[in-house]
Structures are given as C-alpha cells and as structure tokens.
Coordinates of N, CA, C and O in Angstrom, one line a residue:
M91 N -13.3 -3.3 -1.8 CA -12.3 -3.1 -2.8 C -12.0 -4.4 -3.5 O -11.5 -4.3 -4.7
A92 N -11.9 -5.6 -2.8 CA -11.7 -6.7 -3.8 C -12.6 -6.9 -4.8 O -12.1 -7.6 -5.8
D93 N -13.8 -6.6 -4.6 CA -14.7 -6.7 -5.6 C -14.5 -5.9 -7.0 O -14.4 -6.4 -8.1
V94 N -14.0 -4.5 -6.6 CA -13.6 -3.6 -7.7 C -12.4 -4.2 -8.5 O -12.4 -4.3 -9.7
I95 N -11.5 -4.8 -7.7 CA -10.3 -5.3 -8.3 C -10.6 -6.6 -9.1 O -10.0 -6.8 -10.2
G96 N -11.4 -7.4 -8.6 CA -11.7 -8.6 -9.3 C -12.5 -8.4 -10.6 O -12.2 -8.9 -11.5
L97 N -13.4 -7.4 -10.5 CA -14.0 -6.9 -11.8 C -13.3 -6.5 -12.8 O -13.2 -6.8 -14.1
F98 N -12.3 -5.6 -12.4 CA -11.2 -5.1 -13.3 C -10.4 -6.2 -13.8 O -10.2 -6.3 -15.2
S99 N -9.9 -7.3 -13.1 CA -9.1 -8.2 -13.7 C -9.9 -9.1 -14.6 O -9.5 -9.4 -15.6
M100 N -11.0 -9.5 -14.2 CA -12.0 -10.4 -14.9 C -12.3 -9.8 -16.3 O -12.1 -10.3 -17.4
T101 N -12.6 -8.5 -16.2 CA -13.0 -7.8 -17.4 C -12.0 -7.6 -18.5 O -12.1 -8.0 -19.6
V102 N -10.8 -7.3 -18.0 CA -9.7 -7.2 -19.0 C -9.2 -8.4 -19.4 O -9.1 -8.4 -20.6
Q103 N -9.1 -9.4 -18.6 CA -8.7 -10.8 -19.0 C -9.7 -11.4 -19.9 O -9.2 -12.0 -21.0
E104 N -10.9 -11.1 -19.9 CA -11.9 -11.6 -20.9 C -11.9 -10.8 -22.2 O -12.2 -11.4 -23.2
T105 N -11.4 -9.5 -22.1 CA -11.6 -8.7 -23.2 C -10.4 -8.5 -24.0 O -10.4 -8.4 -25.3
L106 N -9.2 -8.5 -23.4 CA -8.0 -8.5 -24.2 C -7.8 -9.3 -25.3 O -7.3 -9.0 -26.3
P107 N -8.1 -10.7 -25.0 CA -7.9 -11.6 -26.3 C -8.9 -11.2 -27.6 O -8.3 -11.4 -28.6
E108 N -10.1 -10.8 -27.3 CA -11.0 -10.2 -28.4 C -10.2 -9.1 -29.0 O -10.2 -8.9 -30.2
V109 N -9.7 -8.1 -28.2 CA -9.1 -6.8 -29.0 C -7.8 -7.4 -29.6 O -7.6 -6.8 -30.7
T110 N -7.0 -8.3 -29.0 CA -5.9 -8.7 -29.8 C -6.2 -9.6 -31.1 O -5.8 -9.1 -32.1
R111 N -7.3 -10.2 -31.2 CA -7.7 -10.8 -32.2 C -8.1 -9.9 -33.2 O -7.9 -10.1 -34.5
L112 N -8.9 -8.8 -32.9 CA -9.3 -7.7 -33.8 C -8.2 -6.9 -34.3 O -8.2 -6.5 -35.7
V113 N -7.2 -6.5 -33.6 CA -6.0 -5.8 -33.9 C -5.2 -6.8 -35.2 O -4.9 -6.1 -36.0
N114 N -5.1 -7.9 -34.7 CA -4.3 -8.9 -35.5 C -5.0 -9.2 -37.0 O -4.5 -9.4 -38.0
A115 N -6.3 -9.0 -37.0 CA -7.1 -9.1 -38.1 C -7.2 -7.8 -39.0 O -8.0 -7.7 -39.8
G116 N -6.5 -6.8 -38.5 CA -6.5 -5.6 -39.3 C -7.2 -4.5 -38.9 O -7.3 -3.5 -39.7
M117 N -7.8 -4.4 -37.9 CA -8.7 -3.5 -37.2 C -9.7 -3.0 -38.0 O -10.3 -1.9 -38.1
E118 N -10.4 -4.1 -38.8 CA -11.4 -3.8 -39.7 C -12.8 -3.7 -38.9 O -13.7 -2.9 -39.3
D119 N -12.9 -4.4 -37.9 CA -14.3 -4.5 -37.1 C -14.3 -3.4 -36.2 O -14.1 -3.5 -34.9
V120 N -14.3 -2.1 -36.4 CA -14.2 -0.8 -35.6 C -15.3 -0.8 -34.5 O -15.0 -0.6 -33.4
E121 N -16.4 -1.2 -34.7 CA -17.7 -1.1 -33.7 C -17.2 -2.2 -32.7 O -17.4 -1.7 -31.4
N122 N -16.8 -3.3 -33.0 CA -16.6 -4.2 -31.8 C -15.3 -3.7 -31.1 O -15.3 -3.9 -29.9
M123 N -14.3 -3.4 -31.9 CA -13.1 -2.8 -31.3 C -13.5 -1.7 -30.3 O -13.0 -1.7 -29.0
E124 N -14.3 -0.8 -30.6 CA -14.6 0.2 -29.8 C -15.2 -0.2 -28.5 O -15.0 0.4 -27.4
V125 N -16.2 -1.2 -28.6 CA -17.0 -1.6 -27.4 C -15.9 -2.3 -26.4 O -16.0 -2.0 -25.3
F126 N -15.1 -3.2 -27.0 CA -14.1 -3.8 -26.2 C -13.2 -2.9 -25.4 O -12.9 -3.0 -24.4
V127 N -12.5 -2.0 -26.3 CA -11.5 -1.0 -25.7 C -12.2 0.0 -24.8 O -11.6 0.1 -23.6
H128 N -13.5 0.3 -25.0 CA -14.2 1.3 -24.0 C -14.5 0.5 -22.7 O -14.5 1.1 -21.6
K129 N -14.7 -0.7 -22.9 CA -15.0 -1.6 -21.7 C -13.8 -1.7 -20.7 O -13.8 -1.7 -19.5
I130 N -12.5 -1.9 -21.5 CA -11.3 -1.8 -20.8 C -11.0 -0.5 -20.1 O -10.6 -0.4 -19.0
K131 N -11.3 0.5 -21.0 CA -11.0 1.9 -20.2 C -11.9 2.1 -19.3 O -11.4 2.7 -18.1
G132 N -13.2 1.7 -19.2 CA -14.1 2.0 -18.1 C -13.7 1.2 -16.8 O -13.6 1.9 -15.8
C133 N -13.4 0.0 -16.9 CA -12.9 -0.6 -15.7 C -11.5 -0.2 -15.1 O -11.3 -0.2 -14.0
S134 N -10.6 0.2 -16.2 CA -9.3 0.8 -15.8 C -9.4 2.0 -15.0 O -8.8 2.3 -14.0
T135 N -10.3 2.8 -15.4 CA -10.5 4.1 -14.8 C -11.0 3.7 -13.2 O -10.6 4.6 -12.5
S136 N -11.9 2.9 -13.1 CA -12.4 2.7 -11.8 C -11.4 2.3 -10.8 O -11.4 2.4 -9.5
V137 N -10.2 1.6 -11.3 CA -9.1 1.4 -10.2 C -8.1 2.2 -10.4 O -7.0 2.1 -9.7
G138 N -8.0 3.3 -11.2 CA -7.0 4.3 -11.3 C -5.9 3.8 -12.1 O -4.7 4.3 -12.0
A139 N -6.0 3.0 -13.1 CA -5.1 2.4 -13.9 C -4.9 3.3 -15.1 O -5.2 3.1 -16.1
C140 N -4.1 4.5 -14.8 CA -4.1 5.6 -15.8 C -3.2 5.2 -17.2 O -3.6 5.6 -18.1
K141 N -2.2 4.3 -16.9 CA -1.5 4.0 -18.1 C -2.1 3.0 -19.0 O -2.0 3.1 -20.1
V142 N -3.0 2.1 -18.4 CA -3.8 1.3 -19.2 C -5.0 2.2 -20.0 O -5.1 1.9 -21.1
V143 N -5.4 3.2 -19.3 CA -6.5 4.1 -20.0 C -5.6 4.8 -21.2 O -6.3 5.0 -22.3
K144 N -4.4 5.2 -20.7 CA -3.7 6.1 -21.9 C -3.5 5.1 -23.1 O -3.6 5.5 -24.3
A145 N -3.1 3.8 -22.8 CA -2.8 2.9 -23.8 C -4.1 2.7 -24.7 O -4.0 2.5 -25.9
A146 N -5.2 2.6 -24.0 CA -6.5 2.3 -24.7 C -6.8 3.6 -25.5 O -7.3 3.3 -26.7
D147 N -6.5 4.7 -25.1 CA -6.8 5.8 -25.9 C -5.9 5.8 -27.1 O -6.5 6.2 -28.2
D148 N -4.7 5.4 -26.9 CA -3.8 5.3 -28.0 C -4.4 4.3 -29.2 O -4.4 4.5 -30.3
L149 N -5.0 3.3 -28.4 CA -5.5 2.3 -29.4 C -6.6 2.7 -30.3 O -6.9 2.5 -31.4
L150 N -7.6 3.6 -29.6 CA -8.7 4.1 -30.2 C -8.2 5.2 -31.4 O -8.8 5.1 -32.5
E151 N -7.2 5.8 -31.1 CA -6.6 6.9 -32.2 C -6.0 6.0 -33.3 O -6.2 6.4 -34.5
A152 N -5.4 4.9 -33.0 CA -4.9 4.0 -34.0 C -5.9 3.4 -34.9 O -5.9 3.4 -36.1
M153 N -7.1 3.1 -34.2 CA -8.3 2.6 -34.9 C -8.8 3.5 -36.0 O -9.1 3.3 -37.0
E154 N -8.8 4.8 -35.4 CA -9.4 6.1 -36.4 C -8.7 6.1 -37.6 O -9.2 6.4 -38.6
T155 N -7.3 6.1 -37.4 CA -6.4 6.1 -38.5 C -6.1 4.9 -39.3 O -5.3 5.0 -40.3
R156 N -6.5 3.7 -38.8 CA -6.4 2.5 -39.5 C -5.0 2.1 -39.3 O -4.4 1.5 -40.4
N157 N -4.2 2.6 -38.4 CA -2.8 2.3 -38.4 C -2.6 1.1 -37.4 O -2.4 1.2 -36.4
Q158 N -2.5 -0.1 -38.2 CA -2.4 -1.3 -37.4 C -0.9 -1.4 -36.7 O -0.9 -2.0 -35.5
I159 N 0.1 -0.8 -37.2 CA 1.3 -1.0 -36.4 C 1.3 -0.1 -35.0 O 1.5 -0.5 -34.0
R160 N 0.8 1.0 -35.1 CA 0.5 1.9 -34.0 C -0.5 1.1 -33.0 O -0.3 1.2 -31.7
G161 N -1.6 0.5 -33.7 CA -2.5 -0.3 -32.7 C -1.8 -1.5 -32.0 O -2.2 -1.8 -30.9
M162 N -1.0 -2.1 -32.8 CA -0.2 -3.2 -32.1 C 0.7 -2.8 -31.0 O 0.7 -3.3 -29.9
H163 N 1.4 -1.6 -31.2 CA 2.1 -1.0 -30.1 C 1.3 -0.6 -28.9 O 1.5 -0.8 -27.7
A164 N 0.1 0.0 -29.1 CA -0.8 0.4 -28.1 C -1.4 -0.8 -27.4 O -1.4 -0.8 -26.2
L165 N -1.7 -1.9 -28.1 CA -2.2 -3.0 -27.4 C -1.1 -3.7 -26.6 O -1.4 -4.1 -25.4
H166 N 0.2 -3.8 -27.0 CA 1.3 -4.2 -26.3 C 1.3 -3.5 -25.0 O 1.5 -4.0 -23.8
A167 N 1.3 -2.1 -25.1 CA 1.4 -1.4 -23.9 C 0.4 -1.5 -22.9 O 0.5 -1.7 -21.8
M168 N -0.9 -1.6 -23.5 CA -2.1 -1.9 -22.7 C -2.0 -3.2 -21.9 O -2.4 -3.4 -20.7
T169 N -1.5 -4.2 -22.6 CA -1.4 -5.6 -22.1 C -0.4 -5.5 -21.0 O -0.6 -6.1 -19.6
N170 N 0.9 -4.9 -21.3 CA 1.9 -4.8 -20.2 C 1.5 -4.0 -18.9 O 1.6 -4.4 -17.8
E171 N 0.8 -2.9 -19.2 CA 0.4 -2.1 -18.0 C -0.8 -2.9 -17.2 O -0.8 -2.7 -16.2
F172 N -1.7 -3.6 -17.9 CA -2.6 -4.4 -17.2 C -1.9 -5.3 -16.3 O -2.4 -5.3 -15.1
H173 N -1.0 -6.0 -16.7 CA -0.2 -7.0 -15.8 C 0.4 -6.4 -14.7 O 0.3 -6.8 -13.6
I174 N 1.0 -5.3 -14.9 CA 1.7 -4.5 -13.7 C 0.6 -4.1 -12.7 O 0.8 -4.3 -11.5
V175 N -0.5 -3.4 -13.4 CA -1.5 -3.0 -12.3 C -2.2 -4.0 -11.7 O -2.5 -4.0 -10.2
R176 N -2.4 -5.1 -12.3 CA -3.1 -6.3 -11.6 C -2.2 -6.9 -10.5 O -2.8 -7.2 -9.4
E177 N -1.0 -7.0 -10.7 CA -0.1 -7.5 -9.7 C -0.2 -6.5 -8.5 O -0.1 -7.1 -7.3
K178 N -0.1 -5.2 -8.8 CA 0.1 -4.3 -7.6 C -1.5 -4.3 -6.8 O -1.5 -4.2 -5.6
L179 N -2.6 -4.4 -7.9 CA -3.8 -4.5 -7.0 C -3.9 -5.8 -6.3 O -4.6 -5.8 -5.0
D180 N -3.4 -6.9 -6.8 CA -3.6 -8.2 -6.1 C -2.9 -8.1 -4.8 O -3.3 -8.4 -3.7
N181 N -1.7 -7.5 -4.8 CA -0.9 -7.3 -3.4 C -1.7 -6.4 -2.6 O -1.7 -6.7 -1.3
L182 N -2.3 -5.4 -3.1 CA -2.9 -4.5 -2.1 C -4.1 -5.3 -1.5 O -4.6 -5.0 -0.3
A183 N -4.9 -6.0 -2.4 CA -6.1 -6.6 -1.8 C -5.7 -7.7 -0.8 O -6.4 -7.8 0.3
E184 N -4.6 -8.4 -1.0 CA -4.1 -9.3 0.0 C -3.7 -8.5 1.3 O -4.0 -9.1 2.5
L185 N -3.0 -7.4 1.1 CA -2.7 -6.6 2.3 C -3.9 -6.1 3.1 O -4.1 -6.3 4.3
D186 N -4.9 -5.9 2.3 CA -6.2 -5.4 2.9 C -6.9 -6.5 3.7 O -7.4 -6.2 4.8
A187 N -6.7 -7.7 3.1 CA -7.4 -8.9 3.9 C -6.7 -9.2 5.0 O -7.2 -9.6 6.1
R188 N -5.5 -9.2 5.1 CA -4.6 -9.4 6.3 C -4.9 -8.4 7.3 O -5.1 -8.7 8.4
M189 N -5.1 -7.1 6.9 CA -5.3 -6.0 8.0 C -6.8 -6.1 8.5 O -6.9 -6.1 9.8
F190 N -7.6 -6.7 7.7 CA -9.0 -6.9 8.2 C -9.0 -8.1 9.2 O -9.5 -8.2 10.4
A191 N -8.2 -9.1 8.9 CA -8.0 -10.3 9.7 C -7.4 -9.9 11.1 O -7.8 -10.4 12.2
V192 N -6.3 -9.1 11.0 CA -5.8 -8.6 12.3 C -6.6 -7.8 13.1 O -6.7 -8.1 14.4
K193 N -7.5 -7.2 12.5 CA -8.3 -6.1 13.2 C -9.4 -7.0 13.8 O -9.8 -6.9 15.0
A194 N -9.9 -8.1 13.1 CA -10.9 -9.0 13.7 C -10.3 -9.8 14.7 O -11.0 -9.8 15.8
Q195 N -9.1 -10.0 14.7 CA -8.6 -11.0 15.7 C -8.4 -10.0 16.9 O -8.6 -10.5 18.2
G196 N -8.0 -8.9 16.8 CA -7.8 -7.9 17.9 C -9.3 -7.7 18.6 O -9.2 -7.6 19.8
L197 N -10.1 -7.5 18.0 CA -11.6 -7.2 18.3 C -12.0 -8.5 19.2 O -12.4 -8.4 20.2
L198 N -11.7 -9.8 18.6 CA -12.1 -11.1 19.3 C -11.4 -10.9 20.7 O -11.9 -11.3 21.7
M199 N -10.1 -10.7 20.6 CA -9.3 -10.7 22.0 C -9.8 -9.8 22.8 O -9.8 -10.1 24.2
M200 N -10.3 -8.6 22.4 CA -10.7 -7.6 23.4 C -12.1 -8.0 24.0 O -12.2 -7.9 25.1
E201 N -13.0 -8.7 23.2 CA -14.3 -9.2 23.7 C -13.8 -10.3 24.7 O -14.6 -10.3 25.7
R202 N -12.9 -11.2 24.3 CA -12.7 -12.2 25.3 C -12.3 -11.8 26.8 O -12.4 -12.3 27.7
S203 N -11.1 -10.7 26.6 CA -10.7 -10.0 27.7 C -11.9 -9.4 28.7 O -11.9 -9.5 29.8
R204 N -12.9 -8.8 27.9 CA -14.0 -8.3 28.6 C -14.8 -9.3 29.3 O -15.2 -9.1 30.5
S205 N -15.1 -10.3 28.6 CA -15.6 -11.4 29.2 C -15.1 -11.9 30.4 O -15.9 -12.3 31.5
I206 N -13.9 -12.2 30.4 CA -13.0 -12.8 31.6 C -13.0 -11.7 32.7 O -13.4 -12.2 33.9
S207 N -13.0 -10.4 32.4 CA -13.1 -9.3 33.3 C -14.3 -9.4 34.0 O -14.5 -9.3 35.3
S208 N -15.4 -9.5 33.3 CA -16.7 -9.5 33.8 C -17.1 -10.6 34.8 O -17.8 -10.7 35.8
R209 N -16.6 -11.9 34.5 CA -16.6 -13.0 35.3 C -15.8 -12.9 36.5 O -16.4 -13.4 37.5
N210 N -14.8 -12.3 36.6 CA -13.9 -12.2 37.8 C -14.5 -11.1 38.6 O -13.9 -11.0 39.6
S211 N -15.3 -10.2 38.2 CA -15.9 -9.0 39.0 C -16.9 -9.5 39.9 O -17.7 -10.4 40.1

C-alpha cells in the first residue's frame, strides 16, 4: 500500500508544477499538457482519488476549448483535491504501518511464550 501511495504522491508532486506552468502559459502546448494530465489521472485512479480524476477531466476539456479560465479553475481544484487525498492516504499508510508493528509485536510475544512454555515442560 505504501508503495502505491508513494508513487501517487511523487508523480503528482513532480507533474503539477509542469501542468501549472503550461496552464499559466496559455495552454498552447497541448501535447505535453495531455501527457502530464493523463499521468496525474492514471496515478490518481490507482488510489481512488475520484475528485482529482474529475478535475483532471475538467482540465482536459478546458484544453480542448482553449478556455484558460476554466483550465485555471480545474487546475486549482485538482491541486486542492490532491493535497486532501495525499493527507488522507498518508494517515492511512501510517495507520497501516502501526497495525503491522502491533501484529509483529504480538507474534513475537506469542513465540517467546511458546519458547518459555517448551523450556518449562
């Protein structure tokens, strides 16, 4: 789980500045924008970030019509939703790690208990 979350965070964090630059430049470089936006959509889909995907779709539609204002709104929504999802996923990954540690500690205690019991027998 942590690998998928890490890939999502890393990909979007690396890609958003490029998308922002291209939107601010008037959305003229459609080919590169499509590549970057689809990259964000793909990794967002893999973690179930539906609102990020929706904002990415809105940005793609704005690109088709060369509507920079709509593109800026979509980019803003995509950025905000990314930060919300990333925080939630980071919390989930931390909880998962804690649960794994507790389970490992429980297994270790069980093993020690068995070892002590077998020595006493």
